[in-house]
Coordinates of C-alpha atoms and ligand atoms in Angstrom, one line a residue:
M11 CA 57.2 -65.3 56.1
T12 CA 57.2 -62.3 53.6
G13 CA 54.7 -62.3 50.6
A14 CA 57.7 -62.6 48.6
Q15 CA 58.8 -65.8 50.2
I16 CA 54.9 -67.1 50.2
L17 CA 54.8 -66.7 46.8
I18 CA 58.0 -68.9 46.1
E19 CA 56.8 -71.4 48.3
C20 CA 53.3 -71.9 46.9
L21 CA 55.5 -72.3 43.5
I22 CA 57.2 -74.9 44.9
K23 CA 53.7 -76.6 46.0
E24 CA 52.3 -76.2 42.8
K25 CA 55.9 -78.4 41.7
V26 CA 57.0 -75.5 39.6
E27 CA 60.5 -76.8 38.3
V28 CA 61.0 -73.7 36.0
M29 CA 60.1 -70.5 35.1
F30 CA 61.1 -67.3 32.9
G31 CA 61.4 -64.1 33.4
Y32 CA 63.1 -60.9 33.5
P33 CA 63.9 -58.6 37.0
G34 CA 62.9 -55.0 37.6
G35 CA 62.3 -52.4 40.5
V36 CA 59.1 -53.9 42.2
V37 CA 59.7 -57.7 41.9
L38 CA 63.3 -57.2 43.7
P39 CA 61.9 -58.8 46.7
I40 CA 60.9 -61.6 44.7
F41 CA 64.0 -62.0 42.7
D42 CA 65.8 -62.3 46.3
K43 CA 64.3 -65.3 47.3
L44 CA 64.4 -67.1 44.1
Y45 CA 68.3 -66.7 44.6
D46 CA 68.2 -69.3 46.3
A47 CA 64.8 -71.5 45.7
P48 CA 64.6 -74.7 44.2
I49 CA 63.6 -73.7 41.1
R50 CA 65.4 -73.0 38.0
F51 CA 64.9 -69.8 36.7
I52 CA 65.5 -68.5 33.2
L53 CA 66.7 -65.1 32.6
T54 CA 65.1 -64.4 29.1
R55 CA 66.4 -61.0 27.4
H56 CA 63.0 -59.9 26.9
E57 CA 59.7 -60.1 28.7
Q58 CA 58.0 -61.2 25.4
G59 CA 60.7 -64.1 25.0
A60 CA 59.7 -65.4 28.8
A61 CA 56.1 -65.7 28.2
H62 CA 56.4 -67.2 24.9
A63 CA 59.2 -69.9 26.8
A64 CA 56.5 -70.3 29.5
D65 CA 54.0 -71.2 26.9
G66 CA 56.3 -73.0 24.5
Y67 CA 56.9 -75.4 28.0
A68 CA 53.4 -75.7 29.0
R69 CA 52.6 -76.9 25.4
A70 CA 55.8 -79.7 25.0
T71 CA 55.3 -81.0 28.6
G72 CA 51.5 -80.3 29.5
K73 CA 52.4 -78.6 32.8
V74 CA 51.8 -74.8 33.6
G75 CA 54.1 -72.6 32.1
V76 CA 55.2 -69.7 34.6
C77 CA 56.4 -66.4 34.0
L78 CA 57.7 -63.3 36.0
A79 CA 58.0 -59.8 35.0
T80 CA 58.0 -56.5 36.8
S81 CA 55.6 -53.6 36.6
G82 CA 54.8 -51.1 33.8
P83 CA 56.9 -51.9 30.5
G84 CA 57.7 -55.4 32.2
A85 CA 54.3 -56.6 32.3
T86 CA 53.2 -55.2 29.0
N87 CA 56.2 -56.8 27.3
L88 CA 53.9 -59.9 28.6
V89 CA 51.4 -58.9 26.4
T90 CA 51.3 -60.4 23.2
G91 CA 52.8 -63.8 24.9
I92 CA 49.7 -63.9 27.1
A93 CA 47.3 -63.6 24.4
T94 CA 48.9 -66.0 22.2
A95 CA 48.6 -68.5 25.3
Y96 CA 44.8 -67.1 25.5
M97 CA 43.9 -67.8 21.8
D98 CA 45.4 -71.3 22.1
S99 CA 44.1 -72.1 25.5
I100 CA 47.5 -73.0 27.3
P101 CA 47.9 -73.6 30.7
M102 CA 50.3 -70.5 31.9
V103 CA 50.6 -68.5 35.1
A104 CA 51.9 -64.6 34.5
I105 CA 53.2 -62.9 37.9
T106 CA 53.6 -59.4 37.6
G107 CA 54.9 -56.9 40.0
Q108 CA 53.0 -54.0 40.6
V109 CA 53.7 -50.5 42.2
K110 CA 52.9 -50.1 46.4
S111 CA 49.4 -50.4 46.9
F112 CA 48.6 -46.8 47.9
L113 CA 50.2 -45.5 45.0
I114 CA 47.9 -47.8 42.1
G115 CA 45.9 -45.2 40.1
N116 CA 48.5 -42.3 40.9
D117 CA 50.6 -42.9 37.2
A118 CA 53.6 -43.6 39.8
F119 CA 56.6 -45.1 37.5
Q120 CA 56.5 -47.7 35.9
E121 CA 52.9 -48.1 36.6
A122 CA 50.4 -49.7 33.9
D123 CA 46.8 -51.1 35.2
I124 CA 47.8 -54.9 34.2
T125 CA 44.8 -56.4 35.3
G126 CA 42.9 -54.0 33.4
I127 CA 44.7 -54.4 30.2
T128 CA 45.1 -58.4 30.2
R129 CA 41.4 -59.0 31.2
P130 CA 39.9 -59.9 27.5
I131 CA 43.2 -61.9 27.0
T132 CA 43.3 -63.7 30.5
K133 CA 41.1 -66.6 31.8
H134 CA 41.1 -64.5 35.1
N135 CA 43.4 -62.1 36.6
Y136 CA 43.8 -60.8 40.0
L137 CA 44.9 -57.9 41.9
V138 CA 46.5 -58.9 45.4
E139 CA 45.1 -56.5 47.6
D140 CA 46.1 -58.0 51.0
I141 CA 48.5 -60.7 51.8
K142 CA 46.1 -63.0 53.6
D143 CA 44.4 -63.8 50.2
L144 CA 48.4 -64.4 48.6
A145 CA 48.5 -68.1 48.8
R146 CA 44.7 -69.0 48.0
I147 CA 45.2 -67.0 45.2
V148 CA 48.1 -68.4 43.5
K149 CA 46.2 -72.0 44.5
E150 CA 43.4 -70.7 42.3
A151 CA 45.9 -69.5 39.7
F152 CA 47.0 -72.7 38.8
H153 CA 43.5 -74.4 39.5
I154 CA 42.1 -72.3 36.9
A155 CA 45.1 -72.3 34.3
S156 CA 45.3 -75.9 34.1
T157 CA 41.5 -77.0 34.4
G158 CA 38.7 -77.0 32.3
R159 CA 39.3 -75.1 28.6
P160 CA 42.9 -73.9 30.0
G161 CA 44.5 -70.6 29.6
P162 CA 46.4 -68.0 30.8
V163 CA 45.8 -66.4 34.5
L164 CA 47.8 -63.3 36.0
I165 CA 48.7 -62.2 39.1
D166 CA 49.6 -58.6 40.1
L167 CA 51.4 -58.3 43.1
P168 CA 52.4 -55.2 44.5
V169 CA 55.9 -54.8 46.2
D170 CA 54.6 -53.4 49.4
I171 CA 52.6 -56.9 49.9
Q172 CA 55.8 -59.0 48.8
Q173 CA 57.4 -57.1 52.1
Q174 CA 55.0 -57.5 54.7
E175 CA 55.0 -60.6 56.6
L176 CA 52.3 -63.2 57.6
E177 CA 52.4 -67.2 58.7
F178 CA 52.3 -69.2 55.4
H179 CA 49.4 -71.8 55.1
Y180 CA 49.1 -73.3 52.0
P181 CA 45.0 -74.4 51.3
E182 CA 44.5 -77.8 50.5
K183 CA 41.5 -77.6 48.3
V184 CA 40.1 -74.9 45.6
E185 CA 36.5 -73.3 45.8
I186 CA 35.7 -71.4 43.3
R187 CA 32.1 -70.1 43.1
G188 CA 30.5 -70.5 39.6
Y189 CA 33.6 -72.5 38.2
K190 CA 32.9 -76.1 37.7
P191 CA 33.8 -77.3 34.4
T192 CA 32.1 -80.2 32.6
Y193 CA 34.3 -83.3 32.2
E194 CA 31.9 -85.8 31.6
G195 CA 29.7 -85.7 28.6
H196 CA 26.1 -86.4 28.3
P197 CA 24.9 -89.8 28.4
G198 CA 22.2 -89.4 26.1
Q199 CA 24.1 -87.2 23.7
I200 CA 26.8 -89.8 23.3
K201 CA 24.5 -92.5 22.1
R202 CA 22.4 -90.2 20.0
A203 CA 26.2 -89.0 18.5
A204 CA 27.6 -93.2 18.7
K205 CA 24.3 -93.9 16.8
A206 CA 25.2 -91.2 14.0
I207 CA 28.3 -92.1 13.1
S208 CA 27.6 -95.5 13.1
D209 CA 24.5 -94.8 10.3
A210 CA 26.9 -92.4 8.7
K211 CA 28.0 -93.2 5.0
K212 CA 30.6 -90.6 4.8
P213 CA 31.8 -89.6 8.5
I214 CA 35.1 -87.9 9.2
L215 CA 36.9 -86.7 12.7
Y216 CA 37.7 -82.8 12.8
V217 CA 40.6 -82.8 15.5
G218 CA 41.5 -79.9 17.0
G219 CA 44.0 -78.7 19.4
G220 CA 41.8 -79.6 22.7
T221 CA 42.0 -83.0 21.9
I222 CA 46.2 -82.7 22.7
I223 CA 45.2 -80.6 25.8
S224 CA 43.0 -83.5 26.7
G225 CA 45.4 -86.3 26.1
A226 CA 42.9 -87.9 24.0
S227 CA 45.1 -89.0 21.2
E228 CA 44.6 -92.6 21.3
E229 CA 41.3 -92.3 21.9
V230 CA 40.7 -90.5 18.6
R231 CA 43.3 -93.3 17.1
E232 CA 41.0 -95.9 18.2
L233 CA 37.7 -94.4 17.2
A234 CA 39.1 -93.7 13.8
I235 CA 41.1 -97.2 13.1
K236 CA 38.3 -99.3 14.5
N237 CA 35.8 -98.0 12.7
E238 CA 37.6 -96.8 9.5
I239 CA 37.0 -93.4 10.0
P240 CA 39.2 -91.0 8.1
V241 CA 40.6 -88.0 10.2
T242 CA 41.4 -84.3 9.4
M243 CA 43.9 -82.0 11.7
T244 CA 43.7 -78.1 12.5
L245 CA 47.1 -76.8 12.5
L246 CA 46.8 -77.0 16.5
G247 CA 45.3 -80.6 16.1
L248 CA 48.5 -81.7 14.1
G249 CA 50.2 -84.8 16.3
A250 CA 46.7 -85.9 17.5
F251 CA 46.9 -88.6 14.9
P252 CA 49.7 -89.7 12.9
A253 CA 50.0 -88.1 9.8
T254 CA 51.7 -91.5 8.3
H255 CA 48.7 -93.4 8.9
E256 CA 46.3 -94.1 5.5
L257 CA 43.7 -93.0 7.5
S258 CA 45.2 -89.1 7.9
L259 CA 44.1 -86.4 5.5
G260 CA 46.3 -84.0 7.1
M261 CA 45.1 -80.1 7.9
L262 CA 42.4 -78.8 7.0
G263 CA 41.3 -75.1 5.9
M264 CA 42.9 -72.4 4.1
H265 CA 46.1 -74.4 3.7
G266 CA 44.7 -77.6 3.9
T267 CA 45.2 -80.5 1.7
A268 CA 42.5 -80.5 -1.5
Y269 CA 41.5 -83.9 0.1
A270 CA 40.8 -82.4 3.4
N271 CA 39.1 -79.9 2.7
H272 CA 37.0 -81.9 -0.4
A273 CA 36.0 -84.9 2.8
I274 CA 35.0 -81.9 4.8
M275 CA 32.7 -80.5 2.1
D276 CA 31.4 -83.6 1.1
S277 CA 30.6 -85.7 4.4
D278 CA 27.6 -86.5 5.9
L279 CA 28.4 -86.4 9.3
I280 CA 31.6 -84.4 10.8
I281 CA 32.6 -85.5 14.5
S282 CA 34.4 -82.7 15.7
V283 CA 37.1 -83.2 18.4
G284 CA 38.4 -80.4 20.8
A285 CA 37.9 -77.6 17.8
R286 CA 36.4 -74.6 17.2
F287 CA 35.8 -74.1 13.4
D288 CA 37.9 -71.0 13.0
D289 CA 37.3 -69.0 10.1
R290 CA 40.7 -70.4 8.9
V291 CA 39.3 -74.0 8.6
T292 CA 35.1 -73.0 7.3
G293 CA 36.5 -70.4 5.1
K294 CA 32.7 -68.9 3.5
V295 CA 30.5 -70.6 6.7
E296 CA 27.1 -70.3 4.7
A297 CA 28.8 -72.9 2.5
F298 CA 30.5 -75.0 4.8
A299 CA 29.9 -78.8 5.0
P300 CA 26.7 -78.7 3.2
H301 CA 25.6 -82.2 3.6
A302 CA 27.0 -82.8 7.1
K303 CA 25.3 -83.3 10.4
I304 CA 27.9 -82.3 13.1
I305 CA 28.8 -83.9 16.5
H306 CA 30.7 -81.3 18.4
I307 CA 32.4 -82.4 21.3
D308 CA 34.3 -79.3 23.3
I309 CA 35.0 -78.6 26.8
D310 CA 34.1 -75.0 26.7
P311 CA 30.3 -74.9 25.9
A312 CA 31.0 -70.9 24.7
S313 CA 32.7 -72.7 21.5
V314 CA 29.5 -75.2 20.9
S315 CA 27.5 -73.8 17.9
K316 CA 29.5 -70.7 18.3
T317 CA 30.2 -70.2 14.3
V318 CA 28.5 -73.4 12.7
D319 CA 25.5 -74.9 13.9
V320 CA 25.8 -78.0 15.5
D321 CA 23.4 -81.0 15.5
I322 CA 24.7 -83.0 18.3
P323 CA 26.8 -81.1 21.1
I324 CA 28.5 -82.6 23.7
V325 CA 29.9 -80.4 26.4
G326 CA 33.0 -82.6 28.0
D327 CA 36.5 -83.4 28.4
A328 CA 37.6 -84.9 25.0
K329 CA 38.9 -87.7 26.6
T330 CA 36.2 -89.2 28.9
V331 CA 33.5 -88.6 26.1
L332 CA 35.2 -90.4 23.1
Q333 CA 35.9 -93.2 26.0
E334 CA 32.6 -93.7 26.3
L335 CA 31.2 -92.9 22.7
I336 CA 33.8 -95.9 21.9
K337 CA 31.6 -98.1 24.2
H338 CA 28.6 -97.2 22.7
M339 CA 29.8 -97.4 19.0
K340 CA 28.9 -100.2 16.1
K341 CA 31.4 -99.6 12.8
P342 CA 29.6 -97.8 10.1
D343 CA 30.5 -98.9 6.7
T344 CA 33.1 -96.7 5.0
K345 CA 34.5 -98.7 2.3
A346 CA 33.0 -96.5 -0.6
W347 CA 33.6 -93.4 1.4
L348 CA 37.7 -94.4 1.8
Q349 CA 38.0 -95.0 -1.8
Q350 CA 36.9 -91.9 -2.8
I351 CA 39.1 -90.1 -0.6
A352 CA 42.2 -92.4 -2.0
E353 CA 41.6 -91.1 -5.5
W354 CA 41.4 -87.7 -4.4
K355 CA 44.9 -88.1 -2.2
K356 CA 46.1 -89.8 -5.6
S357 CA 44.6 -87.2 -8.0
Y358 CA 45.8 -84.0 -6.0
P359 CA 48.8 -84.9 -3.7
L360 CA 50.5 -82.2 -1.6
K361 CA 53.3 -81.1 -4.2
Y362 CA 56.0 -78.4 -5.0
K363 CA 58.3 -78.0 -7.9
D364 CA 61.2 -80.2 -7.8
D365 CA 63.5 -79.0 -10.1
G366 CA 66.8 -79.0 -8.2
L367 CA 66.8 -75.8 -6.8
L368 CA 66.4 -75.1 -2.9
R369 CA 63.1 -75.4 -2.1
P370 CA 61.5 -74.4 1.2
Q371 CA 59.3 -77.7 1.2
Y372 CA 62.3 -79.7 0.7
V373 CA 64.1 -78.4 4.2
V374 CA 60.9 -79.3 6.4
E375 CA 60.5 -82.6 4.5
Q376 CA 64.5 -83.3 5.2
I377 CA 64.1 -82.3 8.9
C378 CA 61.4 -84.8 9.1
E379 CA 63.5 -87.3 7.3
V380 CA 66.5 -87.0 9.5
T381 CA 64.8 -86.7 12.6
K382 CA 62.4 -89.9 11.8
G383 CA 59.8 -87.7 13.0
E384 CA 60.8 -87.7 16.5
A385 CA 61.0 -83.9 17.1
I386 CA 59.5 -81.4 18.9
I387 CA 59.1 -78.7 15.8
C388 CA 58.2 -75.1 16.7
T389 CA 57.3 -72.7 14.0
E390 CA 57.5 -69.1 13.4
V391 CA 54.2 -67.5 11.3
G392 CA 53.8 -67.2 7.5
Q393 CA 54.7 -69.8 4.8
N394 CA 57.0 -71.5 7.4
Q395 CA 54.2 -72.4 9.4
M396 CA 52.3 -73.5 6.9
W397 CA 54.9 -75.3 4.8
T398 CA 56.1 -77.1 8.1
A399 CA 51.8 -78.2 8.9
Q400 CA 51.9 -79.4 5.5
Y401 CA 55.1 -81.5 4.6
F402 CA 56.4 -82.3 8.3
K403 CA 54.8 -85.9 9.3
F404 CA 53.9 -85.4 12.6
I405 CA 53.0 -88.5 14.6
K406 CA 52.8 -87.9 18.3
P407 CA 51.0 -85.0 20.1
R408 CA 52.5 -82.1 21.8
T409 CA 55.6 -82.3 18.8
M410 CA 53.9 -79.4 16.8
L411 CA 53.9 -75.9 18.5
S412 CA 52.8 -73.1 16.6
S413 CA 50.5 -69.9 17.2
G414 CA 47.7 -70.8 15.9
G415 CA 44.6 -68.8 17.1
L416 CA 46.7 -65.5 17.4
G417 CA 49.8 -65.8 14.4
T418 CA 52.4 -64.1 16.7
M419 CA 55.4 -63.9 14.7
G420 CA 58.2 -64.2 17.0
Y421 CA 56.7 -67.0 18.9
G422 CA 58.4 -70.3 17.6
F423 CA 62.1 -69.5 18.7
P424 CA 61.4 -68.6 22.6
A425 CA 58.8 -71.3 22.6
A426 CA 61.6 -73.8 21.2
I427 CA 63.8 -72.8 24.0
G428 CA 60.9 -73.5 26.7
A429 CA 60.3 -76.9 24.9
A430 CA 64.2 -77.6 24.8
L431 CA 63.9 -76.7 28.9
G432 CA 60.8 -79.1 29.2
K433 CA 61.9 -82.0 27.3
P434 CA 65.4 -82.5 27.3
G435 CA 67.1 -84.5 24.9
V436 CA 64.7 -84.1 22.5
P437 CA 65.7 -82.3 19.4
V438 CA 63.7 -79.3 19.3
F439 CA 63.4 -76.9 15.8
D440 CA 62.3 -74.0 15.2
I441 CA 61.6 -73.5 11.4
A442 CA 61.3 -69.9 10.6
G443 CA 61.2 -67.1 8.4
D444 CA 63.8 -64.5 8.5
G445 CA 61.0 -61.9 9.1
S446 CA 59.8 -63.8 12.1
I447 CA 62.9 -64.7 13.3
Q448 CA 63.8 -61.1 13.9
M449 CA 60.9 -60.4 16.5
N450 CA 62.9 -62.3 19.1
I451 CA 66.3 -62.9 18.1
Q452 CA 67.9 -61.3 21.2
E453 CA 66.3 -64.6 22.9
L454 CA 70.0 -66.3 21.4
A455 CA 71.7 -65.2 24.3
T456 CA 68.9 -67.3 26.5
A457 CA 69.5 -70.0 24.4
V458 CA 73.0 -70.2 24.8
A459 CA 73.6 -69.0 28.2
N460 CA 71.5 -72.3 29.0
K461 CA 73.2 -74.5 26.3
L462 CA 69.9 -75.4 25.2
P463 CA 71.0 -77.2 21.6
V464 CA 68.0 -75.8 19.5
K465 CA 68.2 -75.9 16.0
V466 CA 67.0 -72.9 14.2
A467 CA 65.8 -73.3 10.4
I468 CA 65.3 -70.3 8.7
L469 CA 63.1 -70.4 5.0
N470 CA 65.2 -67.4 4.6
N471 CA 63.5 -65.9 1.3
C472 CA 64.7 -62.2 1.8
C473 CA 60.9 -61.3 2.4
L474 CA 57.8 -61.1 4.4
G475 CA 56.8 -64.3 2.6
M476 CA 53.1 -65.2 3.8
V477 CA 52.3 -61.3 3.1
R478 CA 54.5 -60.9 -0.6
Q479 CA 51.9 -63.9 -1.2
W480 CA 48.8 -62.0 -0.9
Q481 CA 50.2 -59.3 -2.4
E482 CA 51.1 -60.8 -5.5
L483 CA 47.7 -63.1 -5.9
F484 CA 45.5 -60.3 -4.6
Y485 CA 47.3 -56.7 -4.8
N486 CA 48.6 -57.3 -8.4
K487 CA 51.8 -57.8 -7.3
R488 CA 52.6 -54.4 -5.6
Y489 CA 55.0 -55.4 -3.1
S490 CA 54.4 -52.6 -0.2
Y491 CA 57.0 -52.8 2.1
T492 CA 57.4 -56.9 2.3
C493 CA 60.8 -57.1 1.0
L494 CA 63.6 -57.7 3.5
E495 CA 66.8 -57.9 0.7
G496 CA 69.7 -55.9 1.7
V497 CA 68.6 -55.1 4.9
Q498 CA 69.1 -58.7 6.3
P499 CA 71.5 -59.2 9.2
D500 CA 74.0 -62.0 8.4
F501 CA 72.4 -64.7 10.2
V502 CA 75.6 -66.8 10.6
K503 CA 77.8 -64.2 12.1
L504 CA 75.0 -63.2 14.4
A505 CA 74.5 -66.2 15.8
E506 CA 78.3 -66.7 16.1
S507 CA 78.4 -63.6 17.5
Y508 CA 76.0 -64.7 20.5
G509 CA 78.5 -67.7 21.0
A510 CA 76.1 -69.8 18.9
A511 CA 77.0 -72.2 15.5
G512 CA 75.9 -70.6 12.2
M513 CA 75.8 -72.4 8.9
R514 CA 74.8 -71.1 5.3
I515 CA 73.1 -73.5 2.9
T516 CA 72.2 -72.0 -0.6
K517 CA 71.9 -75.8 -2.5
K518 CA 69.6 -78.4 -2.2
E519 CA 72.2 -80.9 -2.1
E520 CA 73.7 -79.2 1.3
V521 CA 70.4 -79.7 3.1
R522 CA 70.6 -82.7 4.3
P523 CA 74.2 -83.0 5.4
A524 CA 73.7 -79.3 7.1
I525 CA 71.0 -80.6 9.1
E526 CA 72.5 -84.2 10.4
K527 CA 75.7 -81.8 11.2
A528 CA 73.5 -79.4 13.0
L529 CA 71.9 -82.7 15.1
A530 CA 75.4 -83.4 15.9
I531 CA 76.5 -80.2 17.4
D532 CA 75.8 -79.3 21.2
N533 CA 74.8 -76.1 21.0
T534 CA 72.2 -73.6 19.5
V535 CA 72.4 -73.8 15.7
F536 CA 71.1 -71.1 13.1
M537 CA 70.6 -72.5 9.5
D538 CA 70.3 -70.0 7.2
F539 CA 68.4 -71.7 4.2
R540 CA 68.5 -69.3 1.1
V541 CA 65.5 -70.8 -0.4
E542 CA 63.7 -69.9 -3.6
R543 CA 61.8 -66.9 -2.7
E544 CA 58.7 -66.6 -4.7
E545 CA 57.7 -69.8 -3.4
N546 CA 54.1 -69.9 -3.0
V547 CA 51.9 -72.0 0.1
F548 CA 49.3 -74.0 -2.2
P549 CA 47.1 -75.3 -2.1
M550 CA 45.2 -71.7 -0.7
V551 CA 41.5 -70.7 -0.1
P552 CA 41.4 -67.2 -1.0
A553 CA 40.0 -65.0 2.4
G554 CA 35.9 -65.5 2.4
E555 CA 35.7 -68.5 -0.3
A556 CA 34.3 -71.9 0.5
I557 CA 37.2 -74.3 1.3
N558 CA 36.9 -76.3 -1.7
R559 CA 37.3 -73.6 -4.2
M560 CA 41.0 -73.7 -3.8
I561 CA 43.8 -72.2 -6.0
G562 CA 46.9 -74.6 -6.7
G563 CA 44.6 -77.6 -5.3
M564 CA 41.9 -78.9 -7.7
A565 CA 39.0 -76.5 -8.7
Ligands
TPP218 C1 53.7 -59.8 15.1 C2 53.1 -59.8 13.9 N1 53.1 -58.9 13.1 C3 52.5 -59.0 11.7 C4 52.6 -60.3 11.3 C5 51.3 -60.3 10.0 N2 52.3 -61.5 9.1 C6 51.6 -62.6 8.8 S1 52.9 -63.7 8.1 C7 54.1 -62.3 7.7 C8 55.1 -62.3 7.2 C9 56.0 -63.4 7.9 O1 57.4 -63.5 7.1 P1 58.3 -64.5 7.4 O2 58.7 -64.7 9.2 O3 59.6 -64.2 6.8 O4 57.6 -65.9 7.1 P2 57.3 -66.4 6.1 O5 56.0 -66.3 5.7 O6 58.4 -65.5 4.7 O7 58.0 -67.8 5.9 C10 53.7 -60.9 8.8 C11 53.9 -59.8 8.5 C12 52.2 -61.0 12.2 N3 51.1 -62.2 11.8 N4 52.3 -61.3 13.5

């Protein structure tokens, strides 16, 4: 087989059904083999779209997302998508063509040192130097991407190696020296953790994206409900525990609920599961949870005690560790604690002005009501993302797809395309800002060409809302380059020009019927919600403050 054929055979062995990408000179041998391969290839309109779509596919399905691009600009266009996946521990294999082996380092046409460029943003990367290594490298790439703390792996494949020939053997096993992720937690530490929880008066589960990746939502549910322990989630943890359950405190951190932040700050024991104490969660680290002991369950030893000193570290897979932990648990007495939390919830609910005007929070709430929370919701970045986190009641894991770690505007729409391909039949929304949606708007063509009924809800405030909010609150209302008014496209006409449907919604009472109508349309739909412009996301913890020092929440 040729190298290109070997690559395709390896992808088939890895059960790749869908991949995303864009062609170019040095990947022509691969594209030639893809022409009649039993893999659905999705031609995006920009390589960044391909990387985010692969990421969205991976988040929605739990499988490895695969993307393919040519050398030079094709490869560098993947970079933001790879970095996004890296920050959020998403399993992805990115394949790039490279110039002929003997030209590497020669400033050849469309040459970029993509392994050098992506070294800090991949879990691992390879430049294939010999066709004999190719099958092993692909096998290893899928293994590394999907095991331990998942992440993106890049394979750079020179065009001459794609054309060479070799007999094809796919290795059965993977042996990588020095790479043995720990799945089982230390039994002694698990027992210590169980005792600490049983003795606690004010315990709280702090649940992150690792819980969803590990498939540990059921265990979190069991631990919380049987033992009456309240649960707060990070942005990426949303869906791990149902927002509709009374033990749910919603999201914590910068735009978390007042009651989640107060509960964390007042707790005597934090049980962290697959979360990494990101600075958007901790706020001022020195002031974070002053009374709490911390149990930290994480598969990545490098994450443990990285920003916050923990008392009981447990390195291991969240699901495996929680299963063990549950066996050793004795129910703590949390009655008084839950009462206190109920009081906070009552006094400081999430709220927004209900004055009959079209407010963005209402749009999110209505999408949740109409779909009964049974949808996959992607977001862009900014206010749209935070309102989604606050007002959409996520009930299931793998239904909230958002760029948490990198905060990549332009992520949501291509991610929604990937999710729609991975989960046909499930309604998929991208809740967007009018700024973010323009960053990968070219993917309208991909969505329409593949008949993907993705619904894009643009919370159109005519500005880069989240940055405008910071300028209003911290820069004396000096709105420097955050206003998009007068230079915006007509999103309805734009969608229609691609063959998608477009709607404009200007009044509150039109919101629900529009969402219902959009769901009934078997096509990509852009909904242009003309929302109140100066709406802010509250509560808010100013950067660098302790997380109970909220504006717009309780003091
Ligand atoms: C690629 C990228 N560039 C810049 C930013 C910085 N940034 C964060 S939020 C934001 C504004 C987003 O505006 P919009 O998409 O309209 O959403 P809104 O906040 O109005 O909901 C910007 C510019 C970013 N996160 N990502």
